[in-house]
XYZ file of N, CA, C and O in Angstrom:
772
model
N 107.625 35.092 144.695
C 106.170 35.819 144.862
C 106.193 37.361 144.133
O 105.449 37.599 143.411
N 107.449 37.796 143.937
C 107.770 39.008 143.241
C 107.530 38.818 141.759
O 106.597 39.705 141.192
N 107.941 37.722 141.369
C 107.887 37.311 139.825
C 106.448 36.780 139.515
O 105.767 37.349 138.513
N 105.570 36.418 140.551
C 103.988 36.016 140.096
C 103.457 37.479 140.089
O 102.447 37.452 139.386
N 103.644 38.421 141.023
C 102.991 39.714 141.246
C 103.134 40.392 139.415
O 102.291 41.199 139.442
N 104.270 40.459 139.208
C 104.859 40.906 137.955
C 104.013 40.480 136.941
O 103.326 40.955 136.230
N 103.784 38.960 137.047
C 103.198 38.407 135.775
C 101.777 38.707 135.869
O 101.185 38.680 134.746
N 101.176 38.605 137.343
C 99.656 38.827 137.318
C 99.342 40.319 136.546
O 98.544 40.481 136.155
N 100.170 41.482 136.924
C 99.820 42.728 136.622
C 100.117 42.997 135.099
O 99.495 43.554 134.691
N 100.953 42.186 134.696
C 101.144 42.397 133.208
C 99.988 41.739 132.474
O 99.477 42.252 131.491
N 99.337 40.446 132.888
C 98.879 39.590 132.374
C 97.323 40.761 132.622
O 96.409 40.847 131.405
N 97.239 41.405 133.831
C 95.846 42.190 133.921
C 96.025 43.416 132.964
O 94.762 43.816 132.084
N 97.086 44.148 132.579
C 97.123 44.848 131.612
C 97.245 44.467 130.069
O 96.206 45.531 129.039
N 97.590 43.360 129.552
C 97.199 42.876 128.428
C 96.047 42.314 128.090
O 95.856 42.473 127.013
N 95.519 41.578 128.951
C 94.055 40.976 128.802
C 93.020 41.979 128.519
O 91.999 41.842 127.822
N 92.967 42.744 129.605
C 91.903 43.618 129.763
C 91.945 45.287 130.040
O 91.103 45.850 129.658
N 93.042 45.581 130.204
C 93.627 46.762 130.337
C 92.698 47.547 131.859
O 91.639 47.280 131.611
N 93.110 47.232 132.931
C 92.410 47.451 134.196
C 93.206 48.430 135.236
O 94.365 48.231 135.222
N 92.536 48.919 135.851
C 93.068 49.624 137.356
C 92.620 48.930 138.423
O 91.685 48.288 138.394
N 93.407 49.030 139.494
C 93.238 48.514 140.890
C 92.287 49.260 141.415
O 92.827 50.191 142.180
N 91.174 49.016 141.828
C 90.071 49.977 142.335
C 89.845 49.312 143.818
O 88.610 49.540 144.060
N 90.601 48.275 144.368
C 90.112 47.681 145.597
C 89.261 46.429 145.045
O 90.302 45.526 144.143
N 88.254 46.147 145.332
C 87.377 45.187 144.961
C 86.905 45.115 143.661
O 86.685 43.923 143.161
N 86.599 46.136 143.103
C 86.025 46.243 141.616
C 87.136 46.472 140.835
O 88.178 47.332 141.070
N 87.092 46.189 139.480
C 87.976 46.740 138.419
C 87.443 47.516 137.303
O 86.641 46.992 137.059
N 88.146 48.414 137.179
C 87.606 49.586 136.070
C 88.393 49.475 134.727
O 89.875 49.467 134.788
N 87.600 49.026 133.627
C 88.154 48.794 132.282
C 88.946 49.753 131.934
O 88.298 51.231 131.937
N 89.723 50.067 131.435
C 90.979 51.387 130.732
C 90.171 51.034 129.106
O 89.935 50.257 128.733
N 89.993 52.105 128.770
C 89.479 52.171 127.237
C 90.560 51.470 126.463
O 91.959 51.610 126.664
N 90.244 50.726 125.164
C 91.075 50.041 124.228
C 92.318 51.083 123.637
O 93.142 50.627 123.122
N 91.299 52.159 123.299
C 92.307 53.157 122.654
C 92.073 54.379 122.849
O 91.021 55.108 123.900
N 92.525 55.708 122.133
C 92.370 56.857 122.532
C 90.985 57.346 122.165
O 90.241 56.982 121.242
N 90.268 58.057 122.945
C 88.791 58.366 122.736
C 88.904 59.512 121.730
O 89.656 60.601 121.860
N 88.203 59.359 120.622
C 88.124 60.457 119.677
C 87.015 61.606 119.856
O 85.624 61.291 120.176
N 87.532 62.906 120.329
C 86.916 63.754 120.811
C 86.245 65.038 119.600
O 85.673 65.976 119.876
N 87.509 65.116 118.600
C 87.336 65.595 117.529
C 88.324 66.850 117.869
O 88.492 67.877 117.111
N 88.577 66.840 119.278
C 89.790 67.915 119.382
C 90.932 67.205 119.312
O 91.341 66.167 119.576
N 92.367 68.061 119.173
C 93.594 67.702 118.949
C 94.009 67.511 120.603
O 93.653 67.815 121.443
N 94.690 66.466 120.502
C 95.444 65.888 121.737
C 96.217 66.926 122.350
O 97.325 67.365 121.238
N 96.427 66.856 123.883
C 97.309 67.637 124.294
C 98.521 67.114 124.592
O 99.717 67.779 124.699
N 98.374 65.693 124.346
C 100.006 64.940 124.561
C 100.661 64.788 123.260
O 100.311 64.776 121.996
N 101.999 65.068 123.336
C 102.856 65.078 121.917
C 102.750 63.441 121.309
O 102.956 62.582 122.206
N 103.152 63.599 120.112
C 103.355 62.121 119.381
C 105.052 61.683 120.069
O 105.665 62.546 120.129
N 104.766 60.344 119.895
C 106.451 59.686 120.380
C 107.072 60.306 119.012
O 106.696 60.405 118.096
N 108.530 60.433 119.554
C 109.353 60.674 118.840
C 109.902 60.017 118.102
O 110.314 58.857 118.582
N 110.183 59.928 116.783
C 111.072 58.904 116.057
C 112.405 58.658 116.231
O 113.358 58.007 115.842
N 113.108 59.767 117.010
C 114.353 59.843 117.291
C 114.808 58.918 118.356
O 113.988 58.444 119.228
N 116.456 58.407 118.758
C 116.402 57.814 119.845
C 116.730 58.494 120.904
O 116.830 59.499 120.905
N 116.409 57.659 122.184
C 116.560 58.435 123.434
C 118.127 58.695 123.587
O 119.119 58.339 123.107
N 118.201 59.804 124.489
C 119.599 60.291 124.871
C 120.301 59.083 125.488
O 119.944 58.135 126.176
N 121.756 59.248 125.540
C 122.727 58.109 125.783
C 122.459 58.403 127.461
O 122.723 59.279 127.929
N 122.084 57.227 128.108
C 122.650 57.301 129.590
C 123.893 56.796 130.085
O 124.380 56.089 129.655
N 124.584 57.875 130.631
C 125.621 57.339 131.576
C 125.444 57.154 133.165
O 125.124 58.087 133.623
N 125.438 55.959 133.331
C 125.504 55.516 134.743
C 126.656 54.950 135.096
O 127.213 54.200 134.588
N 127.263 54.891 136.298
C 128.313 54.439 136.835
C 128.347 53.250 137.352
O 128.152 52.973 138.453
N 129.038 52.420 136.807
C 129.104 51.041 136.760
C 130.524 50.742 137.553
O 130.876 49.761 138.008
N 131.323 51.963 137.135
C 132.745 51.691 137.688
C 132.888 51.678 139.232
O 133.598 51.424 139.751
N 132.289 52.792 139.745
C 131.901 53.196 141.402
C 133.091 53.463 142.023
O 133.805 52.884 142.963
N 134.013 54.070 141.409
C 135.537 54.510 141.837
C 136.590 53.521 141.906
O 137.557 53.406 142.530
N 136.295 52.420 141.147
C 137.153 51.265 141.011
C 138.663 51.703 140.618
O 139.760 51.473 141.270
N 138.925 52.613 139.406
C 139.972 52.831 138.753
C 139.603 54.140 137.791
O 138.640 54.266 137.346
N 140.566 54.928 138.060
C 140.247 56.404 137.122
C 141.018 56.285 135.940
O 141.709 55.667 135.386
N 140.588 57.183 134.941
C 141.069 57.098 133.775
C 142.559 57.692 134.106
O 143.488 57.465 133.437
N 143.014 58.608 135.041
C 144.231 59.019 135.176
C 145.425 57.839 135.502
O 146.292 57.678 135.021
N 144.479 56.971 136.321
C 145.423 55.804 136.351
C 145.847 54.865 135.623
O 146.830 54.353 135.428
N 144.542 54.741 134.543
C 144.833 54.071 133.241
C 145.795 54.435 132.489
O 146.421 53.774 131.756
N 145.847 55.856 132.388
C 146.729 56.579 131.565
C 148.192 56.264 131.944
O 148.914 56.087 131.209
N 148.474 56.196 133.051
C 149.546 56.124 133.619
C 150.066 54.825 133.770
O 151.267 54.749 133.213
N 149.327 53.829 133.558
C 149.638 52.556 133.864
C 149.957 52.325 132.141
O 151.077 51.148 132.116
N 149.258 52.545 131.240
C 149.227 52.115 129.724
C 149.889 53.126 129.122
O 150.464 52.859 128.128
N 149.893 54.428 129.146
C 150.584 55.322 128.303
C 149.418 55.628 127.348
O 149.888 56.402 126.211
N 148.535 55.167 127.242
C 147.158 55.676 126.215
C 146.594 56.960 126.553
O 145.955 56.691 127.950
N 146.152 57.589 126.021
C 145.454 58.821 126.288
C 143.970 58.596 126.359
O 143.220 58.912 125.380
N 143.373 57.988 127.638
C 142.070 57.349 127.192
C 141.077 58.077 128.041
O 141.732 58.932 129.329
N 139.959 58.383 128.162
C 138.731 59.053 128.658
C 137.669 58.057 129.040
O 137.654 57.153 128.405
N 136.958 58.251 130.225
C 135.952 57.216 130.281
C 135.065 57.280 129.272
O 134.745 58.272 128.411
N 134.648 55.939 128.873
C 133.591 55.731 127.532
C 132.128 56.148 128.118
O 131.884 55.871 129.417
N 131.515 56.464 127.444
C 129.925 56.776 127.603
C 129.206 55.690 127.428
O 129.611 54.249 126.698
N 128.084 55.454 127.994
C 127.115 54.299 127.766
C 126.852 54.173 129.420
O 126.786 54.911 130.368
N 126.009 53.327 129.444
C 125.029 52.773 130.785
C 126.054 51.525 131.359
O 125.625 50.743 131.160
N 127.123 51.787 132.049
C 128.060 51.192 132.803
C 127.315 50.213 133.807
O 127.742 48.927 134.100
N 126.269 50.954 134.567
C 125.292 50.155 135.488
C 125.115 48.673 134.831
O 124.429 47.991 135.557
N 124.010 49.053 133.674
C 123.515 47.988 133.150
C 124.294 46.786 132.656
O 124.098 45.617 132.650
N 125.459 47.159 131.991
C 126.375 45.979 131.611
C 126.803 45.316 132.742
O 127.439 44.185 132.688
N 127.303 45.897 133.937
C 127.483 45.375 135.054
C 126.591 44.310 135.828
O 126.853 43.271 136.049
N 125.229 44.815 135.495
C 124.432 43.653 135.719
C 124.366 42.435 135.214
O 123.932 41.608 135.637
N 124.981 42.543 133.717
C 125.069 41.141 133.056
C 125.978 40.513 133.708
O 126.069 38.979 133.618
N 127.190 41.060 134.315
C 128.277 40.268 134.908
C 127.675 39.619 135.987
O 127.827 38.560 136.379
N 126.655 40.376 136.823
C 126.191 39.888 137.943
C 125.411 38.575 138.009
O 125.499 37.671 138.307
N 124.357 38.741 136.662
C 123.767 37.825 136.376
C 124.598 36.390 135.967
O 124.262 35.126 136.333
N 125.517 36.483 135.260
C 126.675 35.474 134.546
C 126.996 34.739 135.698
O 127.119 33.542 136.090
N 127.776 35.258 136.822
C 128.121 34.972 138.334
C 126.980 33.862 138.819
O 127.126 32.796 139.184
N 125.783 34.612 139.083
C 124.499 33.574 139.692
C 124.606 32.699 138.849
O 123.745 31.713 139.727
N 124.557 32.623 137.790
C 124.000 31.333 136.853
C 125.147 30.367 137.283
O 124.689 29.018 137.140
N 126.031 30.772 137.862
C 127.024 29.694 138.405
C 127.085 29.324 139.679
O 127.783 28.630 140.393
N 126.195 30.031 140.511
C 125.668 29.696 141.845
C 126.617 30.308 142.690
O 126.722 29.965 143.888
N 127.133 31.529 142.304
C 128.060 32.230 143.096
C 127.257 33.836 143.305
O 126.555 33.950 142.615
N 128.179 34.373 144.010
C 127.151 35.995 144.542
C 128.749 36.796 144.429
O 129.364 36.489 144.875
N 128.240 37.974 143.495
C 129.597 38.863 143.425
C 128.893 39.967 143.146
O 127.907 40.553 142.469
N 129.702 41.226 143.813
C 129.377 42.494 143.465
C 130.435 43.089 142.176
O 131.397 42.891 142.358
N 129.825 43.333 141.031
C 130.512 43.586 140.139
C 130.529 44.887 139.641
O 129.784 45.858 139.872
N 131.611 45.408 139.033
C 131.718 46.841 138.805
C 132.685 46.461 137.374
O 133.607 45.932 137.197
N 132.585 47.857 136.488
C 132.835 47.939 135.225
C 133.377 49.427 134.818
O 132.570 49.949 134.927
N 134.479 49.324 134.416
C 135.142 50.536 133.845
C 135.825 50.709 132.424
O 136.625 50.337 132.362
N 134.804 51.088 131.633
C 135.483 51.047 130.118
C 136.065 52.718 130.149
O 135.573 53.675 130.291
N 137.057 52.620 129.185
C 137.865 53.790 128.854
C 137.978 53.542 127.339
O 138.319 52.705 126.712
N 138.300 54.466 126.747
C 138.558 54.896 125.413
C 138.936 56.223 124.779
O 139.006 57.111 125.545
N 139.474 55.994 123.726
C 139.807 57.483 122.751
C 139.153 57.110 121.464
O 139.218 56.320 120.801
N 139.421 58.535 120.520
C 139.259 58.498 119.234
C 139.971 57.579 118.353
O 139.695 57.428 117.037
N 141.325 57.510 118.795
C 142.531 56.646 118.090
C 141.834 55.064 117.814
O 142.620 54.223 117.241
N 141.004 54.678 118.669
C 140.704 53.109 118.847
C 141.277 52.774 120.042
O 140.920 51.201 120.096
N 141.986 53.002 120.900
C 142.666 52.581 122.154
C 141.497 52.045 123.081
O 140.488 53.148 123.173
N 141.245 51.132 123.735
C 140.086 50.857 124.646
C 140.920 49.900 125.820
O 141.890 49.051 125.704
N 140.599 50.433 127.075
C 141.028 49.576 127.962
C 139.264 49.508 129.168
O 138.625 50.573 129.337
N 139.152 48.040 129.111
C 138.226 47.700 130.221
C 138.489 47.243 131.342
O 139.048 46.118 131.213
N 138.182 47.382 132.472
C 138.388 47.096 133.745
C 137.280 46.437 134.580
O 136.098 47.296 134.426
N 137.222 44.914 134.767
C 136.172 44.359 135.353
C 136.274 43.726 136.907
O 137.317 43.133 136.684
N 135.837 44.437 137.836
C 136.288 43.769 139.152
C 134.857 42.964 139.731
O 133.713 43.361 139.459
N 135.311 41.761 139.695
C 134.387 40.945 140.834
C 134.456 40.506 142.135
O 135.596 40.122 142.219
N 133.714 41.412 142.873
C 134.107 40.878 144.273
C 133.210 40.084 145.236
O 131.914 40.329 145.329
N 133.591 38.978 145.648
C 132.688 38.064 146.240
C 132.728 38.018 147.943
O 133.597 38.993 148.231
N 131.485 37.606 148.358
C 131.763 37.332 149.901
C 132.586 36.948 150.555
O 132.923 37.102 151.757
N 133.494 36.008 149.694
C 134.548 35.138 150.732
C 135.310 34.645 149.362
O 135.023 34.754 148.274
N 136.521 34.261 149.768
C 137.596 33.768 148.846
C 137.431 32.427 148.563
O 137.795 32.069 147.487
N 136.410 31.670 149.187
C 136.096 30.422 148.186
C 135.337 30.668 147.147
O 135.573 29.712 146.307
N 134.522 31.774 147.170
C 133.642 31.700 145.698
C 134.429 32.109 144.510
O 134.466 31.752 143.567
N 135.612 33.345 144.814
C 136.107 33.550 144.114
C 137.192 32.379 143.315
O 137.543 32.434 142.009
N 137.641 31.468 144.333
C 138.645 30.516 144.227
C 137.528 29.600 143.098
O 138.358 29.168 142.161
N 136.460 29.473 143.515
C 135.330 28.764 142.565
C 135.543 29.055 141.210
O 135.513 28.201 140.045
N 135.332 30.486 141.210
C 135.292 30.915 139.709
C 136.654 30.698 139.116
O 136.813 30.224 137.899
N 137.575 30.865 139.796
C 139.208 30.888 139.214
C 139.268 29.703 138.704
O 140.013 29.645 137.617
N 138.939 28.417 139.101
C 139.274 27.503 138.667
C 138.540 27.078 137.423
O 138.875 25.871 136.579
N 137.659 27.825 136.979
C 137.202 27.413 135.795
C 137.635 28.117 134.654
O 137.402 27.630 133.258
N 138.627 28.880 134.882
C 139.293 29.858 133.809
C 140.478 28.589 133.004
O 141.255 28.563 134.166
N 140.579 28.554 131.878
C 141.353 27.633 131.519
C 142.490 28.034 130.071
O 143.530 27.720 129.757
N 141.750 29.049 129.713
C 142.610 29.362 128.140
C 143.670 30.428 128.312
O 144.270 30.481 127.296
N 144.215 30.776 129.464
C 145.343 31.602 129.442
C 146.368 31.096 130.489
O 146.112 30.427 130.900
N 147.693 31.840 129.843
C 148.982 31.086 130.801
C 149.183 31.833 132.052
O 148.732 33.362 132.107
N 149.705 31.341 132.936
C 149.907 31.857 134.314
C 150.991 32.964 134.180
O 152.038 32.660 133.529
N 150.929 34.144 134.633
C 151.820 34.980 134.839
C 152.385 35.546 135.954
O 151.143 35.345 136.867
N 153.313 36.039 136.444
C 153.315 36.745 137.913
C 153.072 38.274 137.764
O 152.532 38.921 136.898
N 153.488 38.942 138.923
C 153.561 40.620 139.040
C 152.361 41.010 139.636
O 152.018 42.032 139.493
N 151.301 40.070 139.847
C 150.073 40.960 140.052
C 149.073 39.924 140.643
O 148.805 38.909 140.570
N 148.566 40.146 141.993
C 147.903 39.312 142.996
C 148.254 38.227 143.475
O 149.368 38.012 143.374
N 147.476 37.220 144.047
C 147.938 36.035 144.439
C 148.060 34.987 143.224
O 148.819 34.251 143.123
N 147.284 35.502 142.172
C 147.434 34.638 140.779
C 147.088 35.488 139.551
O 146.113 36.275 140.065
N 147.673 35.192 138.582
C 147.443 35.869 137.361
C 147.179 35.002 136.101
O 148.462 34.235 136.034
N 146.469 35.154 135.168
C 146.745 34.456 133.973
C 146.556 35.980 132.762
O 145.828 36.878 132.914
N 147.135 35.654 131.614
C 147.250 36.214 130.569
C 147.754 36.041 129.435
O 148.295 34.552 129.186
N 146.988 36.479 128.274
C 147.526 35.997 126.772
C 148.720 36.884 126.393
O 149.289 36.862 125.577
N 149.171 37.936 127.448
C 150.132 38.886 127.027
C 150.062 40.096 126.511
O 150.490 41.302 126.000
N 148.655 39.970 125.221
C 148.627 41.131 124.431
C 147.324 42.081 124.957
O 147.361 43.089 124.804
N 146.230 41.460 124.999
C 144.857 42.028 125.379
C 144.293 41.620 126.945
O 143.419 42.505 127.326
N 144.470 40.874 127.371
C 143.799 40.488 128.456
C 144.703 39.651 129.655
O 145.648 39.317 129.520
N 144.250 39.991 130.877
C 144.970 39.925 132.121
C 143.695 39.469 133.037
O 142.957 40.318 133.292
N 143.826 38.457 133.810
C 142.883 38.183 135.014
C 143.597 38.171 136.099
O 144.523 37.198 136.230
N 143.316 38.633 137.325
C 144.130 38.630 138.321
C 143.279 38.471 139.610
O 142.142 38.612 139.795
N 143.730 37.513 140.492
C 142.728 37.312 141.731
C 143.597 37.708 143.254
O 145.012 37.097 142.724
N 143.068 38.135 144.192
C 143.417 38.266 145.076
C 142.537 38.439 146.275
O 141.288 39.108 146.101
N 142.422 37.405 147.249
C 141.252 37.117 148.060
C 140.210 37.037 147.527
O 140.001 35.884 146.849
N 139.143 37.892 147.905
C 137.943 37.722 147.380
C 137.394 38.276 146.273
O 136.536 38.529 145.795
N 138.425 38.753 145.279
C 138.315 39.564 144.418
C 139.178 38.867 142.855
O 140.234 38.604 143.040
N 138.570 38.848 142.107
C 138.822 39.002 140.801
C 138.907 40.065 139.613
O 137.741 40.809 139.803
N 139.842 40.583 139.164
C 139.683 41.742 138.185
C 140.039 41.230 136.644
O 141.314 40.550 136.857
N 139.628 41.751 135.786
C 139.656 41.384 134.376
C 139.998 42.634 133.837
O 139.517 43.930 133.769
N 141.108 42.523 132.824
C 141.875 44.016 132.392
C 141.606 43.548 130.956
O 142.261 42.348 130.030
N 141.102 44.241 130.093
C 141.163 43.795 128.625
C 141.464 45.345 127.593
O 141.011 46.492 128.229
N 142.425 45.141 126.962
C 143.354 46.283 126.461
C 143.528 46.149 124.860
O 143.946 45.053 124.617
N 143.029 47.238 124.373
C 143.312 47.311 122.869
C 144.139 48.443 122.498
O 143.505 49.491 122.458
N 145.293 48.309 122.121
C 146.114 49.443 121.755
C 146.227 49.467 120.278
O 146.776 48.676 119.653
N 145.408 50.282 119.664
C 145.370 50.395 118.416
C 146.465 50.302 117.417
O 146.290 49.981 116.542
N 147.538 51.192 117.897
C 148.810 51.300 117.024
C 149.508 49.984 117.184
O 150.389 49.601 116.353
N 149.215 49.236 118.093
C 150.236 47.873 118.253
C 149.354 46.777 118.822
O 149.524 46.377 120.078
N 148.065 46.363 118.208
C 147.086 45.282 119.087
C 147.472 44.054 119.533
O 147.258 43.347 120.457
N 148.883 43.373 118.612
C 149.445 42.123 118.803
C 150.538 42.326 119.700
O 151.343 41.070 119.777
N 151.314 43.595 120.216
C 152.184 43.416 120.816
C 152.106 42.842 122.178
O 151.073 42.724 122.938
N 153.123 42.835 123.027
C 153.132 42.372 124.441
C 152.735 43.391 125.270
O 153.763 44.212 125.289
N 151.575 43.411 125.724
C 151.196 44.558 126.844
C 151.197 43.919 128.323
O 150.150 44.620 128.737
N 151.766 42.952 128.354
C 151.496 42.247 129.695
C 151.877 43.468 130.918
O 151.062 43.556 131.934
N 153.197 44.089 130.911
C 153.579 45.237 131.948
C 152.224 46.112 132.069
O 151.771 46.509 133.157
N 151.733 46.908 131.077
C 150.251 47.785 130.977
C 149.311 46.862 131.651
O 148.744 47.648 132.652
N 149.115 45.802 131.400
C 147.816 45.079 131.791
C 148.019 44.821 133.314
O 146.867 44.923 133.976
N 149.325 44.524 133.654
C 149.535 44.263 135.294
C 149.373 45.541 135.863
O 148.958 45.417 136.947
N 149.851 46.821 135.572
C 149.846 48.164 136.232
C 148.364 48.304 136.390
O 148.039 48.646 137.309
N 147.549 48.094 135.432
C 146.086 48.619 135.538
C 145.288 47.433 136.566
O 144.925 47.990 137.069
N 145.734 46.121 136.241
C 145.301 45.239 137.410
C 145.501 45.409 138.740
O 144.749 45.498 139.827
N 146.978 45.762 139.010
C 147.475 46.192 140.435
C 146.675 47.519 140.985
O 146.128 47.700 142.194
N 146.259 48.191 139.909
C 145.823 49.500 140.529
C 144.325 49.071 140.704
O 143.442 49.764 141.737
N 143.449 48.345 140.001
C 142.075 47.946 140.362
C 142.241 47.004 141.605
O 141.020 47.044 142.411
N 142.935 46.153 141.623
C 143.057 45.295 143.017
C 143.059 46.162 144.435
O 142.407 45.608 145.300
N 143.547 47.003 144.155
C 143.888 47.881 145.346
C 142.281 48.311 146.141
O 142.329 48.723 147.094
N 141.569 48.515 145.138
C 140.066 48.939 145.473
C 139.341 47.551 145.350
O 137.861 48.260 145.665
N 139.425 46.767 144.821
C 138.318 45.682 144.397
C 137.864 44.999 145.829
O 138.655 44.985 146.702
């Protein structure tokens, strides 16, 4: 129903440009009226809008925890974390599952990056269903009920109804074994997932 209402409203605006005056529709002008006076409205700016910082992390893990776990001097990254989280939620829904998603991006000027994503499902059965679809990483211990990693950049861990993914890029040694750091970050995140 909501989708129909949005489509009808959009069609009304695109086709005729109208306002809702109850039973009668009042057409809006197709363009600005020329009166010979300068418009009081400002012209659109050609510059980009300011960066929006919204919290998709929601207290999952802090920069201090990530710094302690990895030894990397990272800070929270700018950007719209909440918008990125919405994409994870949509991806999970496309699989017929439902989860609360949180994403915490961190980085620094040296090129180090750590991103933590947590999916918290209504029950353990849903997290297990998603977990069984992951095939490309090897099983490792030391975190959660089950964990998978490539040992250099990625670790996925599952405990109960939560799955946490940690992505790490250490600019000084990108292909080194970072399993201990990945595990430490995942353990910190799983405590609040």
